């Protein structure tokens, strides 16, 4: 049996957002590896071995997956969303770079998925309909100063922004600092979308202006979308639409 | 019959990258509307009316779709990639904003998809594995000065970048200016991925350093990924892997 490794994106939660390409890889796999809540999203079957790991063990998990594929197993590393956006694909290539030379000869495929910011934007309307950026607010793997610098330059560039991992129990303060920083650069009526657990039963979408945003509106299951200065709201019965127009007048 | 409007992303080209949610909407539609090459990607069937339009008519197309849904039709507006990224979702909401009040009462859903930059990144490895931005290089709808300003600030922020619509017959010079601007801010060994027609039979992935990049490497079917200063290449037999590590040392 020739082993292979696929790094697959399961999308934001709803099975209807998993691509057929990913479903096929899951059907052919002998081994699933990933953060336990993601592995549990995939149905079990006879012969499928499940390796559930903790959240902070990405590099060990990647090496384990590479070793299994080398041994001839058909391995799928699962991520939520898209595996290339703040997820497992980078960890696997970091492991390949520092690992034995024969890992470079393995068949490694990255299978894209619907990343959280695009699912969140779709629910709110089209807030990322013009130029935008994606910033991971976790300072576990980078200094806070770099995050602050990127936020400031992104606001100066008038990008819409998608903020991943805004807040967790171990990082309660970063998002409060983010809001303070945005208030220095953006007008108080800047639109913000808090999108929690999109496409799951716990989904909640909240739209506020920057002046009314508070840190408690985000948690570890939330992606936060910050509009550009051009982002507008359409009021209606029911949830409003938030969108960024395609054109910027000269 | 109660009409509805869905704005659906068909992904980059391969049918295996279309979500089941989108497939279900296409199966239930009475009318398909979109740029002709995207409408033609969807198989016909009895009772399905196809409205193929030219590329520059987004707002007219959106109004047509809204009028059909108001009349009780089940309408799917198709985009390639994700409809919220430089595609039809913003145009529909622009039309709603300036249209009759009853359009706000319609059921409008945006169905996310795999956008070109994520499919391209997956093919190359994980070049967007850390903070990144997406910039549309077309100056049809915004002034070139704004594009240049965003490129410069994005490079200063050390974002990886995805550049959409880098070059077309009517805009032959913008991408040359983009490369010149990047050469002012980035080192000559900055990695660039030219990803053309990803997931189609015409797919071509080319990885070069900034010093060797030329405008002719991009066309209207190409998305261009610019690495951050941390993006690295893993050489191997066959196509190299390009990835941006998850961590930035303090």
Coordinates of C-alpha atoms in Angstrom, one line a residue:
Chain A
X1 CA 0.0 0.0 0.0
X2 CA 1.4 3.4 -1.0
X3 CA 0.8 5.9 1.8
X4 CA -0.3 9.5 1.3
X5 CA -1.1 12.5 3.4
X6 CA -4.0 15.0 2.9
X7 CA -4.5 18.1 5.0
X8 CA -8.3 18.7 4.7
X9 CA -10.5 21.6 5.6
X10 CA -13.9 20.6 7.1
X11 CA -15.4 24.1 6.8
X12 CA -17.0 26.1 9.6
X13 CA -19.3 23.4 10.9
X14 CA -22.2 22.5 8.7
X15 CA -21.7 19.2 6.7
X16 CA -23.2 20.9 3.7
X17 CA -20.1 23.2 3.5
X18 CA -17.6 20.3 3.2
X19 CA -16.4 19.9 -0.4
X20 CA -16.8 16.6 -2.2
X21 CA -13.0 16.5 -2.6
X22 CA -12.6 16.4 1.2
X23 CA -15.4 13.8 1.6
X24 CA -13.7 11.5 -0.9
X25 CA -10.4 11.8 1.0
X26 CA -12.1 11.0 4.3
X27 CA -13.8 8.0 2.7
X28 CA -10.4 6.6 1.5
X29 CA -8.4 7.3 4.6
X30 CA -7.1 4.7 7.0
X31 CA -6.2 7.3 9.7
X32 CA -7.6 10.6 10.8
X33 CA -5.5 13.0 12.9
X34 CA -6.4 16.3 14.4
X35 CA -7.6 18.3 17.3
X36 CA -10.2 16.1 19.0
X37 CA -13.3 18.2 18.3
X38 CA -12.5 18.3 14.6
X39 CA -11.8 14.5 14.4
X40 CA -15.1 13.9 16.1
X41 CA -16.9 15.8 13.4
X42 CA -16.1 12.9 11.0
X43 CA -18.3 9.8 11.2
X44 CA -16.5 6.6 12.2
X45 CA -16.4 3.4 10.2
X46 CA -14.8 0.0 10.4
X47 CA -11.0 0.2 9.7
X48 CA -10.7 3.9 10.3
X49 CA -8.2 4.7 13.0
X50 CA -8.8 8.1 14.8
X51 CA -5.9 10.0 16.5
X52 CA -7.3 12.8 18.6
X53 CA -4.8 15.3 20.0
X54 CA -4.8 18.4 22.2
X55 CA -4.9 21.9 20.7
X56 CA -1.3 23.0 21.3
X57 CA 0.4 20.0 19.7
X58 CA 0.4 20.9 16.0
X59 CA 4.0 20.1 15.2
X60 CA 3.9 16.7 17.0
X61 CA 0.6 15.9 15.3
X62 CA 2.2 16.8 11.9
X63 CA 5.2 14.5 12.5
X64 CA 2.9 11.7 13.6
X65 CA 0.9 12.1 10.4
X66 CA 4.0 12.1 8.2
X67 CA 5.4 9.0 10.0
X68 CA 2.1 7.2 9.4
X69 CA 2.0 8.1 5.7
X70 CA 5.7 7.0 5.4
X71 CA 4.6 3.6 6.8
X72 CA 2.1 3.3 4.0
X73 CA -1.1 4.6 5.7
X74 CA -3.6 6.9 4.0
X75 CA -3.7 9.8 6.4
X76 CA -6.0 12.8 6.6
X77 CA -5.1 15.6 8.9
X78 CA -8.3 17.5 9.6
X79 CA -8.7 21.3 10.3
X80 CA -11.8 23.3 10.6
X81 CA -12.3 25.9 7.9
X82 CA -9.5 25.9 5.4
X83 CA -6.3 24.1 6.3
X84 CA -4.1 26.9 4.9
X85 CA -5.6 29.7 7.0
X86 CA -4.2 29.6 10.6
X87 CA -4.5 25.9 10.6
X88 CA -2.6 22.6 10.1
X89 CA -1.1 23.0 6.6
X90 CA 1.8 25.3 7.8
X91 CA 2.5 22.9 10.7
X92 CA 2.9 20.0 8.3
X93 CA 5.3 21.8 6.0
X94 CA 7.3 23.0 9.0
X95 CA 7.6 19.4 10.0
X96 CA 8.6 18.4 6.5
X97 CA 11.3 21.1 6.3
X98 CA 13.0 19.9 9.6
X99 CA 12.3 16.2 9.1
X100 CA 14.1 13.3 7.3
X101 CA 14.7 13.8 3.6
X102 CA 12.3 11.0 2.6
X103 CA 9.4 13.0 3.9
X104 CA 9.9 15.3 0.9
X105 CA 9.1 12.4 -1.4
X106 CA 5.7 11.7 0.1
X107 CA 2.5 12.6 -1.7
X108 CA 1.1 15.6 0.3
X109 CA -2.1 17.3 -0.8
X110 CA -3.8 20.3 0.8
X111 CA -7.5 20.2 0.3
X112 CA -9.0 23.7 0.6
X113 CA -12.2 24.5 2.5
X114 CA -14.6 27.3 3.4
X115 CA -12.6 29.3 5.9
X116 CA -14.5 31.0 8.9
X117 CA -14.2 34.5 7.6
X118 CA -15.9 33.7 4.3
X119 CA -18.7 31.8 6.0
X120 CA -19.2 34.7 8.5
X121 CA -19.1 37.3 5.7
X122 CA -21.7 35.3 3.8
X123 CA -24.1 35.3 6.8
X124 CA -23.7 39.1 7.3
X125 CA -24.0 40.1 3.6
X126 CA -20.7 41.0 1.8
X127 CA -18.5 42.9 4.3
X128 CA -15.3 41.5 2.6
X129 CA -16.5 42.5 -0.8
X130 CA -13.5 44.7 -1.4
X131 CA -9.8 44.5 -0.4
X132 CA -9.4 42.9 3.0
X133 CA -6.9 41.3 5.4
X134 CA -6.9 38.4 7.8
X135 CA -5.1 38.7 11.1
X136 CA -4.7 36.0 13.8
X137 CA -5.0 37.9 17.2
X138 CA -3.4 35.1 19.2
X139 CA 0.0 36.1 20.5
X140 CA 0.9 32.5 21.4
X141 CA 3.2 32.3 18.4
X142 CA 4.1 35.9 17.6
X143 CA 4.8 39.0 19.6
X144 CA 1.8 41.4 20.4
X145 CA 3.8 44.3 19.0
X146 CA 3.6 42.7 15.5
X147 CA -0.1 42.2 15.8
X148 CA -0.6 45.8 16.9
X149 CA 1.6 47.0 14.0
X150 CA -0.4 45.0 11.5
X151 CA -3.7 46.2 12.8
X152 CA -2.6 49.8 12.6
X153 CA -1.2 49.5 9.1
X154 CA -4.3 47.6 7.9
X155 CA -6.5 50.4 9.3
X156 CA -4.4 53.0 7.6
X157 CA -4.7 51.0 4.3
X158 CA -8.5 51.0 4.9
X159 CA -8.8 47.3 4.5
X160 CA -11.8 45.4 5.8
X161 CA -10.4 43.0 8.4
X162 CA -11.1 39.5 9.5
X163 CA -9.8 38.8 13.0
X164 CA -9.3 35.2 13.9
X165 CA -8.9 33.9 17.5
X166 CA -9.9 37.2 19.0
X167 CA -10.1 36.1 22.6
X168 CA -9.6 33.0 24.8
X169 CA -9.5 32.3 28.5
X170 CA -5.7 32.4 28.4
X171 CA -5.7 35.7 26.4
X172 CA -8.4 37.8 27.9
X173 CA -6.9 41.2 27.1
X174 CA -5.7 41.2 23.5
X175 CA -9.1 41.9 22.0
X176 CA -9.7 44.8 24.4
X177 CA -6.4 46.3 23.2
X178 CA -7.4 45.7 19.6
X179 CA -10.6 47.7 20.1
X180 CA -8.7 50.5 21.7
X181 CA -6.2 50.6 18.9
X182 CA -9.0 50.6 16.2
X183 CA -10.7 53.5 18.1
X184 CA -7.5 55.5 17.6
X185 CA -7.6 55.1 13.8
X186 CA -11.2 54.5 12.8
X187 CA -14.4 56.5 13.1
X188 CA -16.8 55.5 15.9
X189 CA -19.4 54.4 13.5
X190 CA -17.1 51.8 11.8
X191 CA -19.2 48.6 11.4
X192 CA -18.2 45.4 13.2
X193 CA -19.6 41.9 12.7
X194 CA -19.2 39.4 15.5
X195 CA -19.9 36.0 14.0
X196 CA -20.0 33.1 16.4
X197 CA -20.0 29.4 15.6
X198 CA -21.2 30.1 12.0
X199 CA -23.3 27.3 10.4
X200 CA -23.7 25.4 13.7
X201 CA -26.7 25.3 16.0
X202 CA -24.9 27.9 18.3
X203 CA -24.5 30.4 15.5
X204 CA -25.0 34.0 16.5
X205 CA -24.4 37.1 14.3
X206 CA -24.2 40.5 15.9
X207 CA -23.6 43.8 14.1
X208 CA -22.5 46.8 16.1
X209 CA -20.7 50.1 15.5
X210 CA -17.1 50.4 16.9
X211 CA -18.3 52.8 19.6
X212 CA -20.6 50.1 21.0
X213 CA -18.2 47.1 20.7
X214 CA -17.0 45.5 23.9
X215 CA -14.5 42.7 24.5
X216 CA -17.1 40.3 25.8
X217 CA -18.8 40.2 22.4
X218 CA -16.0 37.8 21.2
X219 CA -14.9 34.4 22.4
X220 CA -12.8 31.6 21.0
X221 CA -15.6 30.5 18.6
X222 CA -16.0 34.0 17.2
X223 CA -14.5 35.5 14.1
X224 CA -14.7 39.3 14.1
X225 CA -15.1 41.3 10.8
X226 CA -14.2 44.9 10.8
X227 CA -15.6 46.9 7.9
X228 CA -13.6 49.4 5.9
X229 CA -14.6 53.1 5.9
X230 CA -16.8 52.3 2.9
X231 CA -18.7 49.4 4.5
X232 CA -22.4 50.1 4.9
X233 CA -25.5 48.7 6.5
X234 CA -28.9 48.0 5.0
X235 CA -31.6 48.2 7.7
X236 CA -34.6 45.9 7.3
X237 CA -37.0 43.7 9.3
X238 CA -34.8 41.0 10.6
X239 CA -31.0 40.9 10.5
X240 CA -29.5 43.8 8.6
X241 CA -27.2 43.3 5.6
X242 CA -23.6 44.6 5.9
X243 CA -21.7 45.0 2.7
X244 CA -18.6 46.8 1.2
X245 CA -19.2 48.2 -2.2
X246 CA -17.1 47.1 -5.1
X247 CA -16.1 50.6 -6.2
X248 CA -14.2 53.4 -4.5
X249 CA -14.7 56.8 -6.2
X250 CA -11.5 58.6 -7.3
Chain B
X1 CA -44.5 30.1 -5.3
X2 CA -42.3 32.2 -2.9
X3 CA -39.3 33.5 -4.6
X4 CA -35.8 33.6 -3.2
X5 CA -32.3 34.7 -4.3
X6 CA -29.1 32.8 -3.6
X7 CA -25.7 34.2 -4.5
X8 CA -23.5 31.1 -4.9
X9 CA -19.8 30.4 -5.2
X10 CA -18.8 27.7 -7.7
X11 CA -15.3 27.5 -6.5
X12 CA -12.2 27.8 -8.7
X13 CA -13.3 25.3 -11.4
X14 CA -13.3 21.6 -10.3
X15 CA -16.7 20.3 -9.5
X16 CA -15.3 18.5 -6.5
X17 CA -14.7 21.9 -4.9
X18 CA -18.4 22.9 -5.1
X19 CA -20.1 22.6 -1.7
X20 CA -23.2 20.4 -1.3
X21 CA -25.0 23.6 -0.1
X22 CA -24.4 25.2 -3.5
X23 CA -25.3 22.1 -5.4
X24 CA -28.7 21.9 -3.6
X25 CA -29.5 25.5 -4.4
X26 CA -28.6 24.9 -8.1
X27 CA -30.9 21.8 -8.1
X28 CA -33.8 23.8 -6.7
X29 CA -33.4 26.9 -8.9
X30 CA -35.7 28.0 -11.6
X31 CA -33.3 30.6 -12.9
X32 CA -29.5 30.9 -13.2
X33 CA -27.9 34.3 -13.7
X34 CA -24.3 35.2 -14.2
X35 CA -21.3 35.9 -16.4
X36 CA -21.7 33.5 -19.3
X37 CA -18.6 31.2 -18.6
X38 CA -19.8 30.7 -15.0
X39 CA -23.4 29.9 -16.0
X40 CA -22.1 27.4 -18.5
X41 CA -20.3 25.5 -15.7
X42 CA -23.7 24.4 -14.4
X43 CA -25.4 21.5 -16.2
X44 CA -28.8 22.3 -17.8
X45 CA -32.0 20.5 -17.0
X46 CA -35.7 20.8 -18.0
X47 CA -37.3 23.9 -16.6
X48 CA -34.1 25.7 -15.7
X49 CA -33.8 29.2 -17.3
X50 CA -30.3 30.4 -17.9
X51 CA -29.5 34.2 -18.1
X52 CA -26.0 34.7 -19.4
X53 CA -24.6 38.2 -19.2
X54 CA -21.4 40.1 -20.1
X55 CA -18.6 40.7 -17.6
X56 CA -19.1 44.4 -16.9
X57 CA -22.8 44.3 -16.1
X58 CA -22.9 43.3 -12.5
X59 CA -25.4 45.9 -11.2
X60 CA -27.9 45.2 -14.1
X61 CA -27.5 41.5 -13.5
X62 CA -28.1 42.0 -9.8
X63 CA -31.3 44.0 -10.4
X64 CA -32.5 41.4 -12.9
X65 CA -32.0 38.7 -10.3
X66 CA -33.9 40.7 -7.6
X67 CA -36.8 41.4 -10.0
X68 CA -37.1 37.7 -10.9
X69 CA -37.1 36.7 -7.2
X70 CA -39.7 39.3 -6.5
X71 CA -41.8 37.7 -9.2
X72 CA -41.7 34.4 -7.4
X73 CA -38.7 32.7 -9.1
X74 CA -36.0 30.8 -7.3
X75 CA -32.9 32.5 -8.5
X76 CA -29.2 31.6 -8.2
X77 CA -26.6 34.2 -9.1
X78 CA -23.4 32.3 -9.8
X79 CA -19.9 33.5 -9.2
X80 CA -16.6 31.7 -9.5
X81 CA -14.7 31.1 -6.2
X82 CA -16.5 32.7 -3.3
X83 CA -19.3 35.2 -4.1
X84 CA -18.2 37.6 -1.3
X85 CA -14.7 38.0 -2.6
X86 CA -14.5 40.4 -5.6
X87 CA -17.6 38.9 -6.9
X88 CA -21.4 39.2 -7.1
X89 CA -22.6 39.5 -3.5
X90 CA -21.6 43.1 -3.1
X91 CA -23.3 44.0 -6.4
X92 CA -26.5 42.4 -5.2
X93 CA -26.5 44.4 -1.9
X94 CA -25.6 47.6 -3.8
X95 CA -28.7 47.0 -5.9
X96 CA -30.9 46.2 -2.8
X97 CA -29.7 49.5 -1.2
X98 CA -30.7 51.7 -4.1
X99 CA -33.7 49.6 -5.2
X100 CA -37.4 49.5 -4.2
X101 CA -38.2 49.0 -0.5
X102 CA -39.8 45.6 -1.1
X103 CA -36.4 44.1 -2.2
X104 CA -35.3 44.3 1.5
X105 CA -38.0 41.8 2.4
X106 CA -36.7 39.2 0.0
X107 CA -35.0 36.1 1.2
X108 CA -31.4 36.6 0.1
X109 CA -28.7 34.1 1.0
X110 CA -25.0 34.2 0.2
X111 CA -23.6 30.6 -0.2
X112 CA -19.8 30.7 0.4
X113 CA -17.3 28.8 -1.7
X114 CA -13.6 28.1 -2.1
X115 CA -12.1 31.4 -3.3
X116 CA -9.2 31.4 -5.8
X117 CA -6.5 32.4 -3.3
X118 CA -7.2 29.5 -1.0
X119 CA -7.3 27.0 -3.9
X120 CA -4.0 28.4 -5.2
X121 CA -2.4 28.4 -1.8
X122 CA -3.4 24.8 -1.3
X123 CA -1.7 23.8 -4.5
X124 CA 1.5 25.6 -3.6
X125 CA 1.7 24.4 0.0
X126 CA 0.7 27.0 2.7
X127 CA 1.9 30.4 1.6
X128 CA -1.1 32.1 3.3
X129 CA -0.5 30.2 6.6
X130 CA 0.0 33.4 8.6
X131 CA -1.5 36.9 8.4
X132 CA -2.3 38.0 4.9
X133 CA -4.4 40.3 2.7
X134 CA -6.3 40.1 -0.5
X135 CA -6.1 43.0 -3.0
X136 CA -7.9 43.3 -6.3
X137 CA -5.5 44.9 -8.8
X138 CA -8.2 46.0 -11.2
X139 CA -8.5 49.8 -11.4
X140 CA -11.8 49.7 -13.2
X141 CA -13.7 50.5 -10.0
X142 CA -11.1 52.3 -7.8
X143 CA -8.2 54.7 -8.4
X144 CA -4.7 53.2 -9.0
X145 CA -3.4 55.5 -6.2
X146 CA -5.5 53.5 -3.6
X147 CA -4.2 50.2 -5.0
X148 CA -0.6 51.5 -4.7
X149 CA -1.1 52.8 -1.2
X150 CA -2.6 49.4 -0.1
X151 CA 0.2 47.4 -1.6
X152 CA 2.8 49.6 0.1
X153 CA 1.2 49.4 3.5
X154 CA 0.6 45.7 3.1
X155 CA 4.3 45.2 2.4
X156 CA 5.2 47.4 5.4
X157 CA 2.9 45.2 7.5
X158 CA 4.7 42.2 6.2
X159 CA 1.5 40.5 5.2
X160 CA 1.5 37.7 2.7
X161 CA -0.7 38.9 -0.2
X162 CA -3.1 37.5 -2.7
X163 CA -3.5 39.6 -5.8
X164 CA -6.7 39.1 -7.8
X165 CA -7.2 40.2 -11.4
X166 CA -3.5 41.1 -11.8
X167 CA -3.6 41.7 -15.5
X168 CA -5.9 41.9 -18.5
X169 CA -5.8 43.0 -22.1
X170 CA -7.4 46.4 -21.1
X171 CA -5.0 46.8 -18.1
X172 CA -1.6 45.7 -19.3
X173 CA 0.5 48.0 -17.1
X174 CA -0.8 47.7 -13.5
X175 CA 0.9 44.5 -12.7
X176 CA 4.2 45.8 -14.0
X177 CA 3.8 48.8 -11.7
X178 CA 2.9 46.4 -8.8
X179 CA 6.1 44.4 -9.3
X180 CA 8.1 47.7 -9.4
X181 CA 6.5 48.9 -6.2
X182 CA 7.1 45.5 -4.4
X183 CA 10.8 45.7 -5.4
X184 CA 11.1 49.0 -3.6
X185 CA 9.8 47.5 -0.3
X186 CA 10.7 43.8 -0.4
X187 CA 13.9 41.9 -0.7
X188 CA 14.7 40.4 -4.2
X189 CA 14.3 36.8 -2.9
X190 CA 10.7 37.4 -1.8
X191 CA 8.8 34.3 -3.0
X192 CA 5.9 34.7 -5.5
X193 CA 3.5 32.0 -6.6
X194 CA 1.8 32.5 -10.0
X195 CA -1.3 30.2 -9.9
X196 CA -3.2 30.0 -13.2
X197 CA -6.6 28.3 -13.7
X198 CA -6.3 26.3 -10.5
X199 CA -8.2 23.0 -10.5
X200 CA -8.9 23.1 -14.2
X201 CA -7.1 21.2 -17.0
X202 CA -5.2 24.5 -17.8
X203 CA -3.8 24.7 -14.3
X204 CA -0.2 26.0 -14.0
X205 CA 1.7 26.8 -10.8
X206 CA 5.0 28.7 -11.1
X207 CA 7.1 29.7 -8.1
X208 CA 9.8 32.4 -8.6
X209 CA 11.7 35.0 -6.6
X210 CA 10.7 38.6 -6.9
X211 CA 13.9 39.4 -8.8
X212 CA 12.8 37.0 -11.6
X213 CA 9.1 37.9 -11.7
X214 CA 7.9 39.4 -15.0
X215 CA 4.5 40.9 -15.9
X216 CA 3.9 38.2 -18.5
X217 CA 3.8 35.5 -15.9
X218 CA 0.2 36.7 -15.0
X219 CA -2.9 36.9 -17.0
X220 CA -6.6 37.3 -16.3
X221 CA -6.9 33.7 -15.1
X222 CA -4.0 34.0 -12.6
X223 CA -4.1 34.7 -8.9
X224 CA -0.7 35.9 -7.6
X225 CA 0.5 35.1 -4.1
X226 CA 3.3 37.2 -2.6
X227 CA 5.0 35.6 0.4
X228 CA 5.7 37.5 3.6
X229 CA 9.4 38.0 4.6
X230 CA 9.0 34.7 6.5
X231 CA 7.7 32.6 3.6
X232 CA 10.0 29.7 2.7
X233 CA 10.5 27.1 0.0
X234 CA 11.1 23.4 0.4
X235 CA 13.0 22.1 -2.6
X236 CA 12.2 18.5 -3.7
X237 CA 11.9 16.3 -6.8
X238 CA 8.8 17.8 -8.5
X239 CA 7.1 21.0 -7.5
X240 CA 8.5 22.7 -4.4
X241 CA 6.4 23.4 -1.4
X242 CA 6.0 27.1 -0.4
X243 CA 4.8 27.9 3.1
X244 CA 4.6 30.6 5.7
X245 CA 5.4 29.4 9.2
X246 CA 2.8 29.8 12.0
X247 CA 5.2 31.6 14.3
X248 CA 7.2 34.8 14.3
X249 CA 9.9 34.9 16.9
X250 CA 9.9 37.9 19.2

